Amino acid sequence: MKDIFRFAITLTVVALSAAGSLVWINSITKPKIRLQQENVLTEALAYVLGGSEKGVIEPVQENGEIVYYKGFRDKDKTALIGYAFLVPCQGYSSTIQTLVAIDSSGAILAVKILSQQETPGLGTRCEEILSGESDPWWQRQFVGQNGSEVAVDKDGGPIRAITGATITSRAVTNGIASRTRYLLEKIRCTSDEQRTLQNDIIGGSHGR
Amino acid sequence: MAVDKEFIKGIYAENPVFRLMLGLCPTLAVSTSVNNAFGMGASVIFVLACSNLVISIVRKIVPSKIRIPIFIIIIATFVTLVDLVLAGFLPDLHKSLGLFIPLIVVNCIILGRAEAFASKNGIFLSMADGLGMGIGFTLALVIISTFREILGNGTWLGMPVLGSTFQPVLLMILPPGAFLMIGFLIGFFNWLEHRKSVST
């Protein structure tokens, strides 16, 4: 009986000190981690909306949440590059966060996978950079494709699925297609309203 | 004298994967490429050395009947700590190792060494044991992943080695390939040991 109390107290003390040290470490690292994540998103936005370094990237909100971003080539917001948006999709073993940029016709400008925890050696190859190249080969395939109709080769589309990781490839590709369809409709609705108001600002985007 | 003996044994004579059969689960998962093998190996060396050290320090105050839950708490705390610190201060390293860090908690090598060695031995011996076992685990991962990456993908550390005419054996990258490769390698090391014992 005496032992039970001794064990319970020892375990409580150990668990409390473990929890305490983690709380302390977490309070130090949490703001840093958030800052890192914001940096990752800012860098990724500048990457997918190439050419926006001198311009502005403007978030478009709906009900207090950012739905997509508009990228402009200049500070006056006249030359539109395109739209960027996050595509969360359920892969094989994790939620894959992908940032996609399209122009106003719906063609993909660039794709960047922000986070994923797929199977090492299989699904993780969606971020694989071959030696001598600077960007991941799998994500490069999306450039120039019609965003709302992308599909993997096994479904008759132009995107080559990663060998042994069709689930990951298909999840990202189908996620991009359905999200693009959804947002393109939304964007066209709002831009029609704007067109009547301020004389076609979308036209500037076709220069790319 | 004894310290270097404890260090050396983990590399071959008591190699965790090939001889003790510990940590086979993460071995299956991350031996698909040599790059992953080094990443997982580095994380395990660090956590194993640290947890062995802490457990060796507290071994005399921990009641033996509840030692296992206490060891688990210490190991899990360490792994979470490493994860948070890497994410906050070394984001690039965290991006490449991040995947393997949560896997370390369930790596039986860590608990196995805590129970079998660190809870019975002094600080320096436990550190040496942790480092040696960690390096032995890394070597085993690198050997297995070398075969799997070359046969299954035609590359080594991402560099093409077998030319473009080589048709990769996809099976080797998939989980069955890991079972086959580990089986062949354990067989090979057992054969080596057997030959040694026959000749003496």
GROMACS .gro file of C-alpha atoms in nm:
model
  408
    1MET     CA    1   0.000   0.000   0.000
    2LYS     CA    2   0.279   0.239   0.090
    3ASP     CA    3   0.448   0.152  -0.241
    4ILE     CA    4   0.146   0.253  -0.445
    5PHE     CA    5   0.159   0.606  -0.307
    6ARG     CA    6   0.533   0.625  -0.358
    7PHE     CA    7   0.501   0.509  -0.721
    8ALA     CA    8   0.211   0.744  -0.790
    9ILE     CA    9   0.400   1.039  -0.647
   10THR     CA   10   0.720   0.954  -0.836
   11LEU     CA   11   0.532   0.917  -1.165
   12THR     CA   12   0.342   1.241  -1.106
   13VAL     CA   13   0.664   1.426  -1.034
   14VAL     CA   14   0.834   1.287  -1.346
   15ALA     CA   15   0.532   1.360  -1.568
   16LEU     CA   16   0.493   1.711  -1.427
   17SER     CA   17   0.860   1.798  -1.476
   18ALA     CA   18   0.848   1.658  -1.831
   19ALA     CA   19   0.536   1.861  -1.906
   20GLY     CA   20   0.688   2.166  -1.742
   21SER     CA   21   1.005   2.154  -1.948
   22LEU     CA   22   0.804   2.106  -2.267
   23VAL     CA   23   0.579   2.403  -2.183
   24TRP     CA   24   0.890   2.612  -2.130
   25ILE     CA   25   1.053   2.501  -2.457
   26ASN     CA   26   0.724   2.545  -2.643
   27SER     CA   27   0.682   2.902  -2.517
   28ILE     CA   28   1.029   2.983  -2.654
   29THR     CA   29   0.995   2.807  -2.989
   30LYS     CA   30   0.628   2.875  -3.073
   31PRO     CA   31   0.668   3.235  -3.197
   32LYS     CA   32   0.979   3.128  -3.391
   33ILE     CA   33   0.798   2.838  -3.554
   34ARG     CA   34   0.504   3.061  -3.652
   35LEU     CA   35   0.747   3.313  -3.799
   36GLN     CA   36   0.915   3.035  -4.000
   37GLN     CA   37   0.580   2.918  -4.136
   38GLU     CA   38   0.487   3.273  -4.238
   39ASN     CA   39   0.825   3.311  -4.408
   40VAL     CA   40   0.770   2.985  -4.595
   41LEU     CA   41   0.432   3.109  -4.721
   42THR     CA   42   0.567   3.452  -4.820
   43GLU     CA   43   0.859   3.297  -5.007
   44ALA     CA   44   0.633   3.042  -5.174
   45LEU     CA   45   0.391   3.315  -5.285
   46ALA     CA   46   0.674   3.513  -5.442
   47TYR     CA   47   0.795   3.191  -5.611
   48VAL     CA   48   0.463   3.081  -5.764
   49LEU     CA   49   0.370   3.437  -5.866
   50GLY     CA   50   0.706   3.494  -6.035
   51GLY     CA   51   0.766   3.859  -6.121
   52SER     CA   52   0.576   3.991  -5.820
   53GLU     CA   53   0.897   4.095  -5.636
   54LYS     CA   54   0.852   4.456  -5.745
   55GLY     CA   55   0.476   4.447  -5.725
   56VAL     CA   56   0.222   4.358  -5.461
   57ILE     CA   57   0.068   4.036  -5.341
   58GLU     CA   58  -0.276   4.111  -5.204
   59PRO     CA   59  -0.484   3.864  -5.001
   60VAL     CA   60  -0.852   3.840  -5.093
   61GLN     CA   61  -1.067   3.764  -4.789
   62GLU     CA   62  -1.411   3.621  -4.750
   63ASN     CA   63  -1.577   3.601  -4.407
   64GLY     CA   64  -1.246   3.689  -4.243
   65GLU     CA   65  -1.050   3.408  -4.408
   66ILE     CA   66  -0.802   3.441  -4.690
   67VAL     CA   67  -0.946   3.260  -4.993
   68TYR     CA   68  -0.680   3.346  -5.249
   69TYR     CA   69  -0.404   3.595  -5.326
   70LYS     CA   70  -0.376   3.834  -5.620
   71GLY     CA   71  -0.029   3.903  -5.755
   72PHE     CA   72   0.054   4.223  -5.942
   73ARG     CA   73   0.364   4.311  -6.143
   74ASP     CA   74   0.366   4.672  -6.019
   75LYS     CA   75   0.275   4.877  -5.712
   76ASP     CA   76  -0.031   5.041  -5.875
   77LYS     CA   77  -0.206   4.704  -5.909
   78THR     CA   78  -0.270   4.745  -6.282
   79ALA     CA   79  -0.070   4.456  -6.430
   80LEU     CA   80  -0.216   4.136  -6.285
   81ILE     CA   81   0.009   3.828  -6.291
   82GLY     CA   82  -0.240   3.580  -6.155
   83TYR     CA   83  -0.404   3.425  -5.854
   84ALA     CA   84  -0.247   3.201  -5.591
   85PHE     CA   85  -0.431   2.974  -5.348
   86LEU     CA   86  -0.368   2.694  -5.102
   87VAL     CA   87  -0.487   2.345  -5.186
   88PRO     CA   88  -0.505   2.114  -4.882
   89CYS     CA   89  -0.557   1.752  -4.981
   90GLN     CA   90  -0.550   1.416  -4.807
   91GLY     CA   91  -0.257   1.214  -4.940
   92TYR     CA   92  -0.154   0.862  -4.843
   93SER     CA   93  -0.042   0.934  -4.488
   94SER     CA   94  -0.075   1.310  -4.437
   95THR     CA   95  -0.246   1.629  -4.541
   96ILE     CA   96  -0.051   1.778  -4.828
   97GLN     CA   97  -0.049   2.159  -4.846
   98THR     CA   98   0.010   2.285  -5.197
   99LEU     CA   99   0.030   2.643  -5.318
  100VAL     CA  100  -0.093   2.690  -5.676
  101ALA     CA  101  -0.081   2.997  -5.900
  102ILE     CA  102  -0.300   3.033  -6.209
  103ASP     CA  103  -0.344   3.316  -6.458
  104SER     CA  104  -0.685   3.461  -6.537
  105SER     CA  105  -0.745   3.199  -6.811
  106GLY     CA  106  -0.694   2.916  -6.560
  107ALA     CA  107  -0.353   2.801  -6.687
  108ILE     CA  108  -0.115   2.698  -6.408
  109LEU     CA  109   0.181   2.934  -6.357
  110ALA     CA  110   0.353   2.729  -6.086
  111VAL     CA  111   0.289   2.471  -5.815
  112LYS     CA  112   0.471   2.443  -5.485
  113ILE     CA  113   0.415   2.181  -5.218
  114LEU     CA  114   0.453   2.352  -4.880
  115SER     CA  115   0.423   2.059  -4.641
  116GLN     CA  116   0.365   1.685  -4.658
  117GLN     CA  117   0.454   1.376  -4.456
  118GLU     CA  118   0.415   1.104  -4.715
  119THR     CA  119   0.605   0.774  -4.724
  120PRO     CA  120   0.981   0.840  -4.743
  121GLY     CA  121   1.116   0.730  -5.081
  122LEU     CA  122   0.771   0.709  -5.243
  123GLY     CA  123   0.523   0.991  -5.179
  124THR     CA  124   0.795   1.228  -5.058
  125ARG     CA  125   0.937   1.219  -5.412
  126CYS     CA  126   0.674   1.483  -5.502
  127GLU     CA  127   0.935   1.724  -5.362
  128GLU     CA  128   1.237   1.542  -5.510
  129ILE     CA  129   1.489   1.766  -5.687
  130LEU     CA  130   1.706   1.571  -5.934
  131SER     CA  131   2.080   1.641  -5.919
  132GLY     CA  132   2.173   1.933  -6.139
  133GLU     CA  133   1.822   2.081  -6.135
  134SER     CA  134   1.683   2.358  -5.920
  135ASP     CA  135   1.314   2.273  -5.890
  136PRO     CA  136   1.121   1.950  -5.823
  137TRP     CA  137   1.054   1.763  -6.150
  138TRP     CA  138   0.713   1.638  -6.046
  139GLN     CA  139   0.571   1.982  -5.963
  140ARG     CA  140   0.722   2.131  -6.280
  141GLN     CA  141   0.491   1.913  -6.491
  142PHE     CA  142   0.194   2.131  -6.390
  143VAL     CA  143   0.332   2.451  -6.545
  144GLY     CA  144   0.121   2.560  -6.841
  145GLN     CA  145  -0.149   2.296  -6.790
  146ASN     CA  146  -0.514   2.389  -6.772
  147GLY     CA  147  -0.565   2.400  -6.394
  148SER     CA  148  -0.926   2.288  -6.388
  149GLU     CA  149  -0.861   1.980  -6.602
  150VAL     CA  150  -0.530   1.839  -6.471
  151ALA     CA  151  -0.523   1.464  -6.409
  152VAL     CA  152  -0.256   1.197  -6.368
  153ASP     CA  153  -0.158   0.977  -6.663
  154LYS     CA  154  -0.342   0.678  -6.519
  155ASP     CA  155  -0.662   0.886  -6.541
  156GLY     CA  156  -0.581   0.998  -6.897
  157GLY     CA  157  -0.423   1.330  -6.798
  158PRO     CA  158  -0.081   1.486  -6.869
  159ILE     CA  159   0.074   1.454  -6.520
  160ARG     CA  160   0.310   1.157  -6.479
  161ALA     CA  161   0.230   0.985  -6.148
  162ILE     CA  162   0.525   0.911  -5.919
  163THR     CA  163   0.618   0.542  -5.944
  164GLY     CA  164   0.476   0.361  -5.643
  165ALA     CA  165   0.297   0.671  -5.516
  166THR     CA  166  -0.009   0.703  -5.736
  167ILE     CA  167  -0.225   0.788  -5.434
  168THR     CA  168  -0.012   1.091  -5.346
  169SER     CA  169   0.012   1.203  -5.710
  170ARG     CA  170  -0.360   1.161  -5.770
  171ALA     CA  171  -0.457   1.337  -5.444
  172VAL     CA  172  -0.253   1.649  -5.523
  173THR     CA  173  -0.355   1.658  -5.891
  174ASN     CA  174  -0.727   1.610  -5.829
  175GLY     CA  175  -0.712   1.855  -5.538
  176ILE     CA  176  -0.561   2.121  -5.764
  177ALA     CA  177  -0.821   2.057  -6.037
  178SER     CA  178  -1.127   2.082  -5.812
  179ARG     CA  179  -0.997   2.383  -5.619
  180THR     CA  180  -0.910   2.564  -5.945
  181ARG     CA  181  -1.258   2.501  -6.086
  182TYR     CA  182  -1.415   2.633  -5.767
  183LEU     CA  183  -1.200   2.946  -5.741
  184LEU     CA  184  -1.205   3.029  -6.110
  185GLU     CA  185  -1.582   3.058  -6.092
  186LYS     CA  186  -1.556   3.279  -5.784
  187ILE     CA  187  -1.284   3.495  -5.942
  188ARG     CA  188  -1.480   3.537  -6.266
  189CYS     CA  189  -1.790   3.646  -6.073
  190THR     CA  190  -1.603   3.912  -5.878
  191SER     CA  191  -1.402   4.029  -6.178
  192ASP     CA  192  -1.721   4.072  -6.381
  193GLU     CA  193  -1.846   4.307  -6.112
  194GLN     CA  194  -1.519   4.494  -6.116
  195ARG     CA  195  -1.514   4.512  -6.494
  196THR     CA  196  -1.836   4.707  -6.500
  197LEU     CA  197  -1.698   4.931  -6.227
  198GLN     CA  198  -1.346   5.008  -6.337
  199ASN     CA  199  -1.290   4.909  -6.696
  200ASP     CA  200  -1.117   4.572  -6.731
  201ILE     CA  201  -0.811   4.545  -6.514
  202ILE     CA  202  -0.778   4.175  -6.592
  203GLY     CA  203  -0.667   4.245  -6.949
  204GLY     CA  204  -0.318   4.332  -6.828
  205SER     CA  205  -0.246   3.976  -6.729
  206HIS     CA  206  -0.218   3.832  -7.077
  207GLY     CA  207   0.125   3.987  -7.125
  208ARG     CA  208   0.295   3.694  -6.948
  209MET     CA  209   3.930   0.081  -2.166
  210ALA     CA  210   3.577  -0.042  -2.097
  211VAL     CA  211   3.430   0.271  -2.255
  212ASP     CA  212   3.570   0.197  -2.602
  213LYS     CA  213   3.460  -0.166  -2.573
  214GLU     CA  214   3.101  -0.055  -2.511
  215PHE     CA  215   3.131   0.187  -2.802
  216ILE     CA  216   3.270  -0.068  -3.051
  217LYS     CA  217   3.025  -0.351  -2.976
  218GLY     CA  218   2.724  -0.166  -3.120
  219ILE     CA  219   2.884  -0.135  -3.461
  220TYR     CA  220   2.928  -0.501  -3.550
  221ALA     CA  221   2.922  -0.762  -3.271
  222GLU     CA  222   2.592  -0.634  -3.128
  223ASN     CA  223   2.465  -0.436  -3.426
  224PRO     CA  224   2.106  -0.338  -3.333
  225VAL     CA  225   1.951  -0.429  -3.670
  226PHE     CA  226   2.154  -0.730  -3.787
  227ARG     CA  227   2.234  -0.897  -3.454
  228LEU     CA  228   1.990  -0.771  -3.187
  229MET     CA  229   1.693  -0.743  -3.429
  230LEU     CA  230   1.592  -0.413  -3.270
  231GLY     CA  231   1.437  -0.117  -3.453
  232LEU     CA  232   1.330  -0.317  -3.757
  233CYS     CA  233   1.013  -0.111  -3.800
  234PRO     CA  234   1.183   0.225  -3.873
  235THR     CA  235   1.442   0.030  -4.072
  236LEU     CA  236   1.170  -0.090  -4.311
  237ALA     CA  237   1.023   0.258  -4.340
  238VAL     CA  238   1.327   0.476  -4.404
  239SER     CA  239   1.573   0.252  -4.588
  240THR     CA  240   1.427   0.346  -4.926
  241SER     CA  241   1.704   0.595  -4.999
  242VAL     CA  242   2.053   0.660  -4.867
  243ASN     CA  243   1.965   1.021  -4.793
  244ASN     CA  244   1.683   0.913  -4.558
  245ALA     CA  245   1.915   0.661  -4.395
  246PHE     CA  246   2.164   0.933  -4.299
  247GLY     CA  247   1.884   1.161  -4.173
  248MET     CA  248   1.727   0.895  -3.954
  249GLY     CA  249   2.070   0.776  -3.838
  250ALA     CA  250   2.176   1.125  -3.725
  251SER     CA  251   1.850   1.180  -3.531
  252VAL     CA  252   1.877   0.840  -3.360
  253ILE     CA  253   2.243   0.889  -3.262
  254PHE     CA  254   2.152   1.217  -3.093
  255VAL     CA  255   1.840   1.099  -2.910
  256LEU     CA  256   1.995   0.765  -2.809
  257ALA     CA  257   2.306   0.924  -2.659
  258CYS     CA  258   2.099   1.186  -2.473
  259SER     CA  259   1.833   0.948  -2.340
  260ASN     CA  260   2.099   0.697  -2.229
  261LEU     CA  261   2.275   0.979  -2.045
  262VAL     CA  262   1.961   1.104  -1.864
  263ILE     CA  263   1.840   0.756  -1.777
  264SER     CA  264   2.182   0.663  -1.644
  265ILE     CA  265   2.176   0.974  -1.421
  266VAL     CA  266   1.831   0.899  -1.274
  267ARG     CA  267   1.874   0.518  -1.257
  268LYS     CA  268   1.926   0.509  -0.880
  269ILE     CA  269   1.624   0.721  -0.785
  270VAL     CA  270   1.375   0.547  -1.016
  271PRO     CA  271   1.184   0.262  -0.842
  272SER     CA  272   1.238  -0.049  -1.054
  273LYS     CA  273   0.867  -0.142  -1.071
  274ILE     CA  274   0.771   0.177  -1.258
  275ARG     CA  275   1.094   0.224  -1.452
  276ILE     CA  276   0.942   0.155  -1.797
  277PRO     CA  277   0.678   0.435  -1.790
  278ILE     CA  278   0.939   0.674  -1.655
  279PHE     CA  279   1.184   0.582  -1.934
  280ILE     CA  280   0.911   0.632  -2.193
  281ILE     CA  281   0.828   0.977  -2.053
  282ILE     CA  282   1.196   1.076  -2.060
  283ILE     CA  283   1.243   0.952  -2.418
  284ALA     CA  284   0.922   1.112  -2.547
  285THR     CA  285   1.011   1.442  -2.377
  286PHE     CA  286   1.352   1.435  -2.540
  287VAL     CA  287   1.214   1.362  -2.885
  288THR     CA  288   0.951   1.640  -2.860
  289LEU     CA  289   1.216   1.879  -2.735
  290VAL     CA  290   1.446   1.801  -3.027
  291ASP     CA  291   1.152   1.839  -3.266
  292LEU     CA  292   1.051   2.183  -3.131
  293VAL     CA  293   1.404   2.319  -3.108
  294LEU     CA  294   1.487   2.209  -3.464
  295ALA     CA  295   1.160   2.354  -3.599
  296GLY     CA  296   1.222   2.685  -3.425
  297PHE     CA  297   1.592   2.741  -3.479
  298LEU     CA  298   1.712   2.516  -3.762
  299PRO     CA  299   1.415   2.504  -4.004
  300ASP     CA  300   1.620   2.366  -4.295
  301LEU     CA  301   1.749   2.071  -4.095
  302HIS     CA  302   1.399   2.021  -3.953
  303LYS     CA  303   1.254   2.005  -4.303
  304SER     CA  304   1.483   1.716  -4.397
  305LEU     CA  305   1.477   1.534  -4.061
  306GLY     CA  306   1.127   1.640  -3.951
  307LEU     CA  307   0.967   1.326  -4.082
  308PHE     CA  308   1.190   1.093  -3.883
  309ILE     CA  309   1.182   1.262  -3.545
  310PRO     CA  310   0.834   1.139  -3.436
  311LEU     CA  311   0.934   0.791  -3.558
  312ILE     CA  312   1.217   0.781  -3.304
  313VAL     CA  313   0.977   0.755  -3.005
  314VAL     CA  314   0.861   0.415  -3.126
  315ASN     CA  315   1.212   0.296  -3.209
  316CYS     CA  316   1.271  -0.002  -2.979
  317ILE     CA  317   1.648   0.053  -2.988
  318ILE     CA  318   1.606   0.356  -2.762
  319LEU     CA  319   1.391   0.183  -2.498
  320GLY     CA  320   1.587  -0.140  -2.544
  321ARG     CA  321   1.918   0.027  -2.461
  322ALA     CA  322   1.763   0.226  -2.175
  323GLU     CA  323   1.631  -0.096  -2.019
  324ALA     CA  324   1.921  -0.328  -2.102
  325PHE     CA  325   2.213  -0.094  -2.050
  326ALA     CA  326   2.165   0.263  -1.927
  327SER     CA  327   1.955   0.161  -1.625
  328LYS     CA  328   2.240  -0.059  -1.501
  329ASN     CA  329   2.556   0.129  -1.596
  330GLY     CA  330   2.734   0.456  -1.531
  331ILE     CA  331   2.713   0.780  -1.727
  332PHE     CA  332   3.019   0.739  -1.949
  333LEU     CA  333   2.954   0.374  -2.031
  334SER     CA  334   2.591   0.459  -2.117
  335MET     CA  335   2.694   0.747  -2.344
  336ALA     CA  336   2.944   0.521  -2.523
  337ASP     CA  337   2.681   0.250  -2.561
  338GLY     CA  338   2.428   0.501  -2.701
  339LEU     CA  339   2.675   0.646  -2.952
  340GLY     CA  340   2.798   0.303  -3.064
  341MET     CA  341   2.447   0.163  -3.103
  342GLY     CA  342   2.340   0.476  -3.291
  343ILE     CA  343   2.632   0.448  -3.532
  344GLY     CA  344   2.567   0.075  -3.577
  345PHE     CA  345   2.203   0.151  -3.660
  346THR     CA  346   2.309   0.421  -3.909
  347LEU     CA  347   2.554   0.182  -4.079
  348ALA     CA  348   2.285  -0.088  -4.106
  349LEU     CA  349   2.041   0.164  -4.258
  350VAL     CA  350   2.302   0.285  -4.506
  351ILE     CA  351   2.389  -0.070  -4.616
  352ILE     CA  352   2.024  -0.171  -4.665
  353SER     CA  353   1.927   0.154  -4.836
  354THR     CA  354   2.231   0.137  -5.067
  355PHE     CA  355   2.105  -0.194  -5.210
  356ARG     CA  356   1.743  -0.078  -5.219
  357GLU     CA  357   1.810   0.258  -5.381
  358ILE     CA  358   2.050   0.120  -5.644
  359LEU     CA  359   1.832  -0.178  -5.736
  360GLY     CA  360   1.496  -0.007  -5.700
  361ASN     CA  361   1.574   0.336  -5.840
  362GLY     CA  362   1.912   0.312  -6.019
  363THR     CA  363   2.058   0.590  -5.803
  364TRP     CA  364   2.281   0.631  -5.497
  365LEU     CA  365   2.231   0.941  -5.280
  366GLY     CA  366   2.023   1.077  -5.570
  367MET     CA  367   2.302   1.035  -5.828
  368PRO     CA  368   2.233   0.797  -6.119
  369VAL     CA  369   2.477   0.504  -6.106
  370LEU     CA  370   2.340   0.231  -6.333
  371GLY     CA  371   2.283   0.424  -6.655
  372SER     CA  372   1.959   0.496  -6.838
  373THR     CA  373   1.919   0.146  -6.986
  374PHE     CA  374   1.873   0.000  -6.636
  375GLN     CA  375   1.514  -0.095  -6.560
  376PRO     CA  376   1.460  -0.033  -6.184
  377VAL     CA  377   1.319  -0.322  -5.980
  378LEU     CA  378   1.031  -0.135  -5.819
  379LEU     CA  379   0.978  -0.413  -5.566
  380MET     CA  380   1.299  -0.314  -5.388
  381ILE     CA  381   1.167   0.035  -5.304
  382LEU     CA  382   0.833  -0.103  -5.183
  383PRO     CA  383   0.802  -0.257  -4.831
  384PRO     CA  384   0.852  -0.622  -4.948
  385GLY     CA  385   1.193  -0.518  -5.082
  386ALA     CA  386   1.293  -0.413  -4.731
  387PHE     CA  387   1.196  -0.755  -4.589
  388LEU     CA  388   1.389  -0.934  -4.864
  389MET     CA  389   1.698  -0.717  -4.824
  390ILE     CA  390   1.704  -0.739  -4.443
  391GLY     CA  391   1.658  -1.116  -4.469
  392PHE     CA  392   1.945  -1.157  -4.715
  393LEU     CA  393   2.176  -0.935  -4.510
  394ILE     CA  394   2.097  -1.107  -4.179
  395GLY     CA  395   2.158  -1.440  -4.355
  396PHE     CA  396   2.491  -1.309  -4.485
  397PHE     CA  397   2.607  -1.191  -4.141
  398ASN     CA  398   2.496  -1.519  -3.982
  399TRP     CA  399   2.693  -1.707  -4.249
  400LEU     CA  400   3.001  -1.495  -4.168
  401GLU     CA  401   2.965  -1.573  -3.796
  402HIS     CA  402   2.907  -1.942  -3.867
  403ARG     CA  403   3.218  -1.964  -4.085
  404LYS     CA  404   3.420  -1.791  -3.812
  405SER     CA  405   3.299  -2.035  -3.546
  406VAL     CA  406   3.365  -2.339  -3.770
  407SER     CA  407   3.723  -2.236  -3.854
  408THR     CA  408   3.821  -2.177  -3.488
   0.00000   0.00000   0.00000
